[in-house]
JSON list of C-alpha atoms in Angstrom, two decimals:
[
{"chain": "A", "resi": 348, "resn": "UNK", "atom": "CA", "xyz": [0.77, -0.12, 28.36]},
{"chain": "A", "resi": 349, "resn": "UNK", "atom": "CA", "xyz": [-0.67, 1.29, 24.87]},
{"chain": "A", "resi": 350, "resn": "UNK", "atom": "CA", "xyz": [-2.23, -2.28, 24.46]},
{"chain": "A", "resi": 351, "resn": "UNK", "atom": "CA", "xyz": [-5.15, -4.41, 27.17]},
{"chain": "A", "resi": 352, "resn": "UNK", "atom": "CA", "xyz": [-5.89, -7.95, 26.25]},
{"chain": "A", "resi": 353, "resn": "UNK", "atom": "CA", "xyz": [-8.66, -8.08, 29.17]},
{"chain": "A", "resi": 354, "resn": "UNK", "atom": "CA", "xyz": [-11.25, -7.62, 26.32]},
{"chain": "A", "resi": 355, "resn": "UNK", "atom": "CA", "xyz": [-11.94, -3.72, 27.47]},
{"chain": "A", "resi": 356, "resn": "UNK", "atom": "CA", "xyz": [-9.43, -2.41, 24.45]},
{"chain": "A", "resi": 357, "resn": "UNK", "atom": "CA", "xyz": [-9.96, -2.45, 20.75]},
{"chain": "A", "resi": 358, "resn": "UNK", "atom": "CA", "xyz": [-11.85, -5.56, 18.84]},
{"chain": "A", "resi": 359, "resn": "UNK", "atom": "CA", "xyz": [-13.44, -5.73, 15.32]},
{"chain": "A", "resi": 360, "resn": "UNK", "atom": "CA", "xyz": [-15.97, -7.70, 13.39]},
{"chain": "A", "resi": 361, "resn": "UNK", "atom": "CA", "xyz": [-16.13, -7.19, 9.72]},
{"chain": "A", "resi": 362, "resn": "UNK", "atom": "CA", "xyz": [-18.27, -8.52, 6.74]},
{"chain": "A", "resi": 363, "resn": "UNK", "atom": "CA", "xyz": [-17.76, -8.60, 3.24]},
{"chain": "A", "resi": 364, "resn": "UNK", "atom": "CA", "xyz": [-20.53, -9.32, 0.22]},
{"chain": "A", "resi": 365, "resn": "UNK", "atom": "CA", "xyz": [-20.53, -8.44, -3.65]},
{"chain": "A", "resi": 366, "resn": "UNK", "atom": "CA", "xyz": [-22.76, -7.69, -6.24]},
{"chain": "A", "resi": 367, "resn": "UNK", "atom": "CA", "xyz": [-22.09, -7.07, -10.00]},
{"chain": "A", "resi": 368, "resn": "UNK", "atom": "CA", "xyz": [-21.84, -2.96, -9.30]},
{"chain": "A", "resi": 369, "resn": "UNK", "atom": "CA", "xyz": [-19.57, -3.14, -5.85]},
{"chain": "A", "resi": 370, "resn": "UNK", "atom": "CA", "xyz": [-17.47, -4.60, -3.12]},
{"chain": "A", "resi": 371, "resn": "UNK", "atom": "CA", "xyz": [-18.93, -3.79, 0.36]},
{"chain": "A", "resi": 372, "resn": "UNK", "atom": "CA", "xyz": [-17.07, -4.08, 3.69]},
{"chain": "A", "resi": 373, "resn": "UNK", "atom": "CA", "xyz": [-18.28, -3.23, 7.18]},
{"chain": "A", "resi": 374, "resn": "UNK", "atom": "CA", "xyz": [-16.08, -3.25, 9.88]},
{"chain": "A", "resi": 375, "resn": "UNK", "atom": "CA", "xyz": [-17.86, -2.85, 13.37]},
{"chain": "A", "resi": 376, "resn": "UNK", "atom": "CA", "xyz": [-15.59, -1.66, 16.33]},
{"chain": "A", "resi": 377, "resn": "UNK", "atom": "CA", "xyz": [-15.21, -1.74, 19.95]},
{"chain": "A", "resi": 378, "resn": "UNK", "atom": "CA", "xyz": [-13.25, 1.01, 21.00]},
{"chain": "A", "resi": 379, "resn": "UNK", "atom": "CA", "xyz": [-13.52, 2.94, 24.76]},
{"chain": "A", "resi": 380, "resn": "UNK", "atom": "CA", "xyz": [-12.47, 5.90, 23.22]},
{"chain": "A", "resi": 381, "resn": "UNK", "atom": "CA", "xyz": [-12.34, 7.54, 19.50]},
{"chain": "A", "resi": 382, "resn": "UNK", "atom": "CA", "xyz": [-9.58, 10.02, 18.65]},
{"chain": "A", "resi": 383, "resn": "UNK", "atom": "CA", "xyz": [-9.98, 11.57, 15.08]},
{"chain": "A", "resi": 384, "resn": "UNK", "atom": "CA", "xyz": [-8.36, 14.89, 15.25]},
{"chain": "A", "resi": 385, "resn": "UNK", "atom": "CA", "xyz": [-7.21, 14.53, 11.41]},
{"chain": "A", "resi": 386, "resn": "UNK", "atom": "CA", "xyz": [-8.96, 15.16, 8.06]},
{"chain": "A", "resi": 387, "resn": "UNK", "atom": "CA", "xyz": [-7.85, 14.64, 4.35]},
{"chain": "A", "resi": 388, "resn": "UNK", "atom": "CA", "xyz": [-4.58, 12.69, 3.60]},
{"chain": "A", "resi": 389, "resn": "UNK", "atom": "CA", "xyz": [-3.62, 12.63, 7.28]},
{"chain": "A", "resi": 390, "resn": "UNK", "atom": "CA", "xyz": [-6.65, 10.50, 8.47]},
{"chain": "A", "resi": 391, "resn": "UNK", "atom": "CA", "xyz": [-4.45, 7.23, 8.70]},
{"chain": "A", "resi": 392, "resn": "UNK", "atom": "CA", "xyz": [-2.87, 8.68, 11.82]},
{"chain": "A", "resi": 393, "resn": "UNK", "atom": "CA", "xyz": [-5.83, 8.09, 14.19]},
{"chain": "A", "resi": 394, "resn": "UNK", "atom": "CA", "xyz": [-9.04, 5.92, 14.54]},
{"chain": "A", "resi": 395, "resn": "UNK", "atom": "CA", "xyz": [-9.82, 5.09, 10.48]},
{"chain": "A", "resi": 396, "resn": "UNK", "atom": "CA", "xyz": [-10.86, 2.36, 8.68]},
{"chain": "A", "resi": 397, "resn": "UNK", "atom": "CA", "xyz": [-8.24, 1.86, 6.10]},
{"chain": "A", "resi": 398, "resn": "UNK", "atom": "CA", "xyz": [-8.44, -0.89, 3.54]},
{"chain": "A", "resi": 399, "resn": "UNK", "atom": "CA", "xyz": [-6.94, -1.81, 0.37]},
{"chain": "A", "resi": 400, "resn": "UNK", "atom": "CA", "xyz": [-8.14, -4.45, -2.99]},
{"chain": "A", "resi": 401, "resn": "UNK", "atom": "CA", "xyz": [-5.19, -5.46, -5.24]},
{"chain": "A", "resi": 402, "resn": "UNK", "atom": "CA", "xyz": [-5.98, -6.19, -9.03]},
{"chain": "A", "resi": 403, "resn": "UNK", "atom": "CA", "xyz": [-1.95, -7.28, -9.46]},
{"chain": "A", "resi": 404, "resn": "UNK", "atom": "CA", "xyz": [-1.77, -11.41, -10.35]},
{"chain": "A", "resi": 405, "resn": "UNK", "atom": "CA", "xyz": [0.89, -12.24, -7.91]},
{"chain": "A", "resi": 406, "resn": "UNK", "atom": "CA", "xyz": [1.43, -15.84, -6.23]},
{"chain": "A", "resi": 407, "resn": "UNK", "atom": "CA", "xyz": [-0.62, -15.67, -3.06]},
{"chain": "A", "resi": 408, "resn": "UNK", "atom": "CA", "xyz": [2.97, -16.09, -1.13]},
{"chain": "A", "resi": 409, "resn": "UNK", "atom": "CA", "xyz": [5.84, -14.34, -2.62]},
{"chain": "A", "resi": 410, "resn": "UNK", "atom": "CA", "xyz": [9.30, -14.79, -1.02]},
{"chain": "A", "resi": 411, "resn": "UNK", "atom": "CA", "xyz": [11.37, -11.53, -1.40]},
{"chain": "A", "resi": 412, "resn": "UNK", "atom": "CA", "xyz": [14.14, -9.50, 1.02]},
{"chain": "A", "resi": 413, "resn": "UNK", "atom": "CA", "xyz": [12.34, -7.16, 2.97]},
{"chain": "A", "resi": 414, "resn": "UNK", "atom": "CA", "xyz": [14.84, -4.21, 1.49]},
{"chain": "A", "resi": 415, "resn": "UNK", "atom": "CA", "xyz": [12.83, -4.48, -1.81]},
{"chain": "A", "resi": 416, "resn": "UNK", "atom": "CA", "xyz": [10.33, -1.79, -2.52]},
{"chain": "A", "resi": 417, "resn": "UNK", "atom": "CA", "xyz": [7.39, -2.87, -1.63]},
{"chain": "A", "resi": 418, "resn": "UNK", "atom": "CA", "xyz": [5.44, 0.86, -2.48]},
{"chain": "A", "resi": 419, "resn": "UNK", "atom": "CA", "xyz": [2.04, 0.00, -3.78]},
{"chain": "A", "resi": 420, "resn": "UNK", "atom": "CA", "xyz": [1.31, 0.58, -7.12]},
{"chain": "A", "resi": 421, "resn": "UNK", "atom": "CA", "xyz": [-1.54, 1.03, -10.03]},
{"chain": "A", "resi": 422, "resn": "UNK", "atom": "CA", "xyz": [-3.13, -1.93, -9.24]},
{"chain": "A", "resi": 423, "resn": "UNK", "atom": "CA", "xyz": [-3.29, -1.36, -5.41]},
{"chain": "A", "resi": 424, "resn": "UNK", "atom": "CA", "xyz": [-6.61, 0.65, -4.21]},
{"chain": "A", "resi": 425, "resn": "UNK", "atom": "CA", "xyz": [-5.76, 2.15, -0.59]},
{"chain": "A", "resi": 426, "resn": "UNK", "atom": "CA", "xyz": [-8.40, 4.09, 0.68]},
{"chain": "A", "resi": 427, "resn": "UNK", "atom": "CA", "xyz": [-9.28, 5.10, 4.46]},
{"chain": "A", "resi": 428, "resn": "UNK", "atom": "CA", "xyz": [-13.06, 6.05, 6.04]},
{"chain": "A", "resi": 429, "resn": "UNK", "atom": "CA", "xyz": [-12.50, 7.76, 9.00]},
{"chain": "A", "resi": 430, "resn": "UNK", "atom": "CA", "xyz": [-15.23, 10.05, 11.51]},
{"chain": "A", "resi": 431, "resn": "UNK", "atom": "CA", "xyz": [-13.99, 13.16, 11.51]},
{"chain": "A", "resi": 432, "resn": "UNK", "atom": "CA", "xyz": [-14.54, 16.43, 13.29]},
{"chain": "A", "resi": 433, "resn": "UNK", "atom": "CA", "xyz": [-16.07, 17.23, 9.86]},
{"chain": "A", "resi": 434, "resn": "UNK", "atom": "CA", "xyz": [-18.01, 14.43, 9.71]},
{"chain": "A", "resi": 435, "resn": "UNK", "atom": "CA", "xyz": [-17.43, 11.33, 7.57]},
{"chain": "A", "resi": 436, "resn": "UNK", "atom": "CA", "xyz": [-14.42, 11.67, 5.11]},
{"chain": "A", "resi": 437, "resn": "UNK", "atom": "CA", "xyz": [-12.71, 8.96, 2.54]},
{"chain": "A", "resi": 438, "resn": "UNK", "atom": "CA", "xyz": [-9.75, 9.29, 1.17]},
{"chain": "A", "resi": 439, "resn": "UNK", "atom": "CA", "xyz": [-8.18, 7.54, -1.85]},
{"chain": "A", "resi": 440, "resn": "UNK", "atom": "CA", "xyz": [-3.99, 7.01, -1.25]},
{"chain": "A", "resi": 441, "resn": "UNK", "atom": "CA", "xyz": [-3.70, 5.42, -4.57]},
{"chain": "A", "resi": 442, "resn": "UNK", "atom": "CA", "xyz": [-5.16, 3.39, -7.16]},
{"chain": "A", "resi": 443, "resn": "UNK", "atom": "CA", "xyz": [-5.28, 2.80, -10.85]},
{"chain": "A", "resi": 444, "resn": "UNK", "atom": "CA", "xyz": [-5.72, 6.28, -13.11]},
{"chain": "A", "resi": 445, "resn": "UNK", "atom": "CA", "xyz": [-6.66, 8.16, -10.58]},
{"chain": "A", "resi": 446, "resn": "UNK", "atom": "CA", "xyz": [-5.27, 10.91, -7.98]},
{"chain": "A", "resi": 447, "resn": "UNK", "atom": "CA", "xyz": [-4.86, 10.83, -4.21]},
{"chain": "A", "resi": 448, "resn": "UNK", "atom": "CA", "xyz": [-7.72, 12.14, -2.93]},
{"chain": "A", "resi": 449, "resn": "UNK", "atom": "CA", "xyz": [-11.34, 12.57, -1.08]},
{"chain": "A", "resi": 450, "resn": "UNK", "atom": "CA", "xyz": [-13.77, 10.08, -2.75]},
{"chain": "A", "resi": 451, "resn": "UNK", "atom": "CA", "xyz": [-17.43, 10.64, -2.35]},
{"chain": "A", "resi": 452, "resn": "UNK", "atom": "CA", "xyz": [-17.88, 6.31, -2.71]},
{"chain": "A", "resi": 453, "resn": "UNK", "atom": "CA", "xyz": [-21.23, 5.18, -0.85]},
{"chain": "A", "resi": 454, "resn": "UNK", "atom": "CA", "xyz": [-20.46, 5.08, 2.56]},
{"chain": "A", "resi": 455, "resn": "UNK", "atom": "CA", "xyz": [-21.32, 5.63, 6.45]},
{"chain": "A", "resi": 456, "resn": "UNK", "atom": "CA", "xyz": [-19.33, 6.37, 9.55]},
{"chain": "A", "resi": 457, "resn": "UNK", "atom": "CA", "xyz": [-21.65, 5.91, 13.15]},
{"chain": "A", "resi": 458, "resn": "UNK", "atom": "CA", "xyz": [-20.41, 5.74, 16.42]},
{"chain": "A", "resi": 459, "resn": "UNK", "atom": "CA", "xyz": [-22.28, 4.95, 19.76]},
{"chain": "A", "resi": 460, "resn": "UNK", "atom": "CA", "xyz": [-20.55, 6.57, 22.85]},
{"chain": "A", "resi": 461, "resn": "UNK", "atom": "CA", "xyz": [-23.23, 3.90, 24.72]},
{"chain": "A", "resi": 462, "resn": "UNK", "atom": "CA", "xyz": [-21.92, 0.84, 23.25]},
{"chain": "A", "resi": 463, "resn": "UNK", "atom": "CA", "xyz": [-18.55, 2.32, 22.80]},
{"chain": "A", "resi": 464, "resn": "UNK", "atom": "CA", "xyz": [-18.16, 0.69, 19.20]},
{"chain": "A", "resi": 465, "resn": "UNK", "atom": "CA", "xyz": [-17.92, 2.88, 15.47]},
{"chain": "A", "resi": 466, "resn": "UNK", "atom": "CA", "xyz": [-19.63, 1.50, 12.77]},
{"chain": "A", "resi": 467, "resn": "UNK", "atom": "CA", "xyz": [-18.18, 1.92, 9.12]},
{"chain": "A", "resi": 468, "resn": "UNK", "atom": "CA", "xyz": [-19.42, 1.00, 5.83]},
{"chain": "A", "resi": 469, "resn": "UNK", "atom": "CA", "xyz": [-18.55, 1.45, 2.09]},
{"chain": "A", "resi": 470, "resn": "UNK", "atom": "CA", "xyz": [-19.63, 0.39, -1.22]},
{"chain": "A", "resi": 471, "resn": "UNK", "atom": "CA", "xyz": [-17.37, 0.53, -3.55]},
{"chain": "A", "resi": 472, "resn": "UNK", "atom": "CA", "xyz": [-18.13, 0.16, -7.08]},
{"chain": "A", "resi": 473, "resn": "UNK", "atom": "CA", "xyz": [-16.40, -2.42, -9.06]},
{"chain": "A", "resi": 474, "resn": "UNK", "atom": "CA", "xyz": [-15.41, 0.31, -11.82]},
{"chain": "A", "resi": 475, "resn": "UNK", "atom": "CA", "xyz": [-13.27, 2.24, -9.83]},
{"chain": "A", "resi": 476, "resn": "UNK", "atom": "CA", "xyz": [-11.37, -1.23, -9.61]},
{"chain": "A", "resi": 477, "resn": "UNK", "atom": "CA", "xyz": [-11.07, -1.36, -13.03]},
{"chain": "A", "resi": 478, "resn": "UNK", "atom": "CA", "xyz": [-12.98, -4.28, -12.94]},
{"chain": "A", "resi": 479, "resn": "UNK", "atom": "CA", "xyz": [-16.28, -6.12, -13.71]},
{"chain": "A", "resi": 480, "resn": "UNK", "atom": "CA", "xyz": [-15.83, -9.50, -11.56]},
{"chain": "A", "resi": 481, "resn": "UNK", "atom": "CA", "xyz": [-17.46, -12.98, -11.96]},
{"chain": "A", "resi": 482, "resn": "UNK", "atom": "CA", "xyz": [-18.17, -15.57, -9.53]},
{"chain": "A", "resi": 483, "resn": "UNK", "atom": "CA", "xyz": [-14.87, -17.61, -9.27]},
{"chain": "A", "resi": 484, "resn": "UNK", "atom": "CA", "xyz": [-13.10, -14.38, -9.83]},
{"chain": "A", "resi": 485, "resn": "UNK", "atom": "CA", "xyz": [-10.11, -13.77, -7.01]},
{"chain": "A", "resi": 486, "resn": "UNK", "atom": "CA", "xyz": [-8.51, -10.42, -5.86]},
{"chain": "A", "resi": 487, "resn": "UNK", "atom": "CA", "xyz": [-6.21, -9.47, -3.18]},
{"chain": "A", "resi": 488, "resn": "UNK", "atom": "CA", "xyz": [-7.80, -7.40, 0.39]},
{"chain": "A", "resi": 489, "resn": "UNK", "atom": "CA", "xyz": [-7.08, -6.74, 3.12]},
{"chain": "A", "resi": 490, "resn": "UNK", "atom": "CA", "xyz": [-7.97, -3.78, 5.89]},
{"chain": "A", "resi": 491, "resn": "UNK", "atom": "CA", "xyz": [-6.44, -2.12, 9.36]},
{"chain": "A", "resi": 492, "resn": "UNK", "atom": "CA", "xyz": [-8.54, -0.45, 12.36]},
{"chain": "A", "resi": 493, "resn": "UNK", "atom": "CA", "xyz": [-5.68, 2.44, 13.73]},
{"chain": "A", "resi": 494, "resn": "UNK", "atom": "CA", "xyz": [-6.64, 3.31, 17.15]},
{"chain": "A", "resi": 495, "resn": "UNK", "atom": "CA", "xyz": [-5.23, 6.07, 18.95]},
{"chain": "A", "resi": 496, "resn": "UNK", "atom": "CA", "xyz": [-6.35, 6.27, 22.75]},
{"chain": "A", "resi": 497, "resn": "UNK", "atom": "CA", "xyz": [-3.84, 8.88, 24.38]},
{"chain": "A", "resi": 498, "resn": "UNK", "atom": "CA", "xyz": [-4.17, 12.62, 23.22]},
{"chain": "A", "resi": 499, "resn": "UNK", "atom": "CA", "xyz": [-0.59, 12.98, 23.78]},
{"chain": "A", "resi": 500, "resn": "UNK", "atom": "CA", "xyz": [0.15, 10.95, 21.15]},
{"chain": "A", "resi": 501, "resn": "UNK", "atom": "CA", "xyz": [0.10, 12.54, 17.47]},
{"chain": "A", "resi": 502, "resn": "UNK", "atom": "CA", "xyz": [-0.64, 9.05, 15.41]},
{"chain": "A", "resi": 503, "resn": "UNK", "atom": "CA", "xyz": [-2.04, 5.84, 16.30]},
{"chain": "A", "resi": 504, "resn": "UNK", "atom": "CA", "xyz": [0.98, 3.21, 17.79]},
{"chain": "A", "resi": 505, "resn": "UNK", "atom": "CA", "xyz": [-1.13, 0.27, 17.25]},
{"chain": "A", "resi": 506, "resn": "UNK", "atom": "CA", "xyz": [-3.61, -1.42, 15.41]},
{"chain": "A", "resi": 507, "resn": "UNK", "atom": "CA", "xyz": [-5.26, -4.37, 14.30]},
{"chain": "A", "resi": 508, "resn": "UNK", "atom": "CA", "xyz": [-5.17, -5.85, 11.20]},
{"chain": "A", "resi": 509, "resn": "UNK", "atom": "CA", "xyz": [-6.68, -8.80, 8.60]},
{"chain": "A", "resi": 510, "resn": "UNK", "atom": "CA", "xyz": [-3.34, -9.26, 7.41]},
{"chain": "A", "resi": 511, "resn": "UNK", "atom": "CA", "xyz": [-0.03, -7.50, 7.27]},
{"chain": "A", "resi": 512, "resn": "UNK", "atom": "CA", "xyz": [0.41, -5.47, 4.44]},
{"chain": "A", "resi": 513, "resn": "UNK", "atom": "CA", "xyz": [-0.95, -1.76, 4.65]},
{"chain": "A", "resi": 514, "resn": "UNK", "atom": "CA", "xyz": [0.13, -1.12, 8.32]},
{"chain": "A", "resi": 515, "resn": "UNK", "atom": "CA", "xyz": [3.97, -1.36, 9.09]},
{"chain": "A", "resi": 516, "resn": "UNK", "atom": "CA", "xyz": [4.98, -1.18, 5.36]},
{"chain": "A", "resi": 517, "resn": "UNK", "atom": "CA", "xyz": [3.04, -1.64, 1.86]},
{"chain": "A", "resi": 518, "resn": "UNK", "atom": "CA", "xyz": [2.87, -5.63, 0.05]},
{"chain": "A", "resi": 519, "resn": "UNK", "atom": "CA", "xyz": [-0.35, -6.70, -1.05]},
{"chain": "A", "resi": 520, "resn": "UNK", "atom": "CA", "xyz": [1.07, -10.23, -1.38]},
{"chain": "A", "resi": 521, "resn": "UNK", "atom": "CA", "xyz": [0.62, -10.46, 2.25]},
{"chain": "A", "resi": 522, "resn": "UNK", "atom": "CA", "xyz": [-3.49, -9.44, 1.66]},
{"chain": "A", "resi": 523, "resn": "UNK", "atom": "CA", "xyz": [-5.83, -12.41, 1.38]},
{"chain": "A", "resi": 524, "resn": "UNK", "atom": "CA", "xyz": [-6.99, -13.61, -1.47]},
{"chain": "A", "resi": 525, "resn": "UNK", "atom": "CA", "xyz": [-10.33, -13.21, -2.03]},
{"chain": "A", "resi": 526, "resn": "UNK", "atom": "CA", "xyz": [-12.38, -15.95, -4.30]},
{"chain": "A", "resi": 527, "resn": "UNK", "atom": "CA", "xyz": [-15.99, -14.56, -5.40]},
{"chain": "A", "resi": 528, "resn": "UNK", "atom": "CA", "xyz": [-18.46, -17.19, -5.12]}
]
């Protein structure tokens, strides 16, 4: 009963675009309720945006036991945008040089209690990829919507997803490959 496929539960629509400075994703979603009671490392638990770019060169579908680690790594970005009680927050898992953290990327968190949907959107700039892409350039993404309805429960028990690989366990070779044209 966590789950409704009547259309009145969770849904998402998301774009993607590029320039030569950043990546940009927005992901608009239909949810009847939002439930954000976390901030800070913890805001994967409930209603967040979290989405993650590989830089690793991997074949797009490796075969391997699912007892191997499968931890990201360096060349995995996994951040979350998430509409707090404090307001908008971002938070940076891992990725490349840097720490675990808040990041201050360009970025917006809206929601509309009227048409029961939360807007987010984030720049975020090709340099803190470590790269400087070119049309015809590829790169691994994917992203998750967690969506926690019931107070009772202390982190979300569903979700939906672009592709397997942040959600359930880490392996960016399950993330789509993205070619820039």
């Amino acid at each position: 009963n966590l789950f409704k496929l009547d259309g009145s539960d969770i849904s998402a629509q998301y774009w993607l675009a590029y320039d030569s400075d950043n990546l940009y994703l927005a992901v608009k979603v239909r949810d009847p309720k939002h439930l954000q009671r976390n901030t800070g490392a913890n805001i994967w638990k409930e209603d967040v945006l979290q989405f993650a770019v590989s830089t690793r060169d991997m074949p797009p579908k490796r075969v391997r036991a699912r007892t191997e680690n499968t931890a990201f790594g360096k060349q995995e970005y996994n951040l979350g945008l998430a509409l707090t009680e404090k307001g908008k927050e971002m938070f940076r898992w891992n990725g490349g040089k840097n720490p675990a953290g808040p990041v201050a990327f360009p970025s917006s968190v809206t929601r509309s209690e009227k048409d029961k949907t939360t807007l987010y959107e984030v720049a975020v700039p090709w340099a803190e990829l470590g790269l400087q892409p070119k049309p015809g350039d590829g790169l691994r993404f994917s992203f998750v919507v967690m969506d926690n309805n019931r107070e009772d429960d202390r982190q979300a028990k569903y979700w939906i997803a672009l592709t397997e690989g942040i959600a359930g366990g880490n392996d960016s070779s399950l993330f789509k490959t993205l070619i820039l044209k």
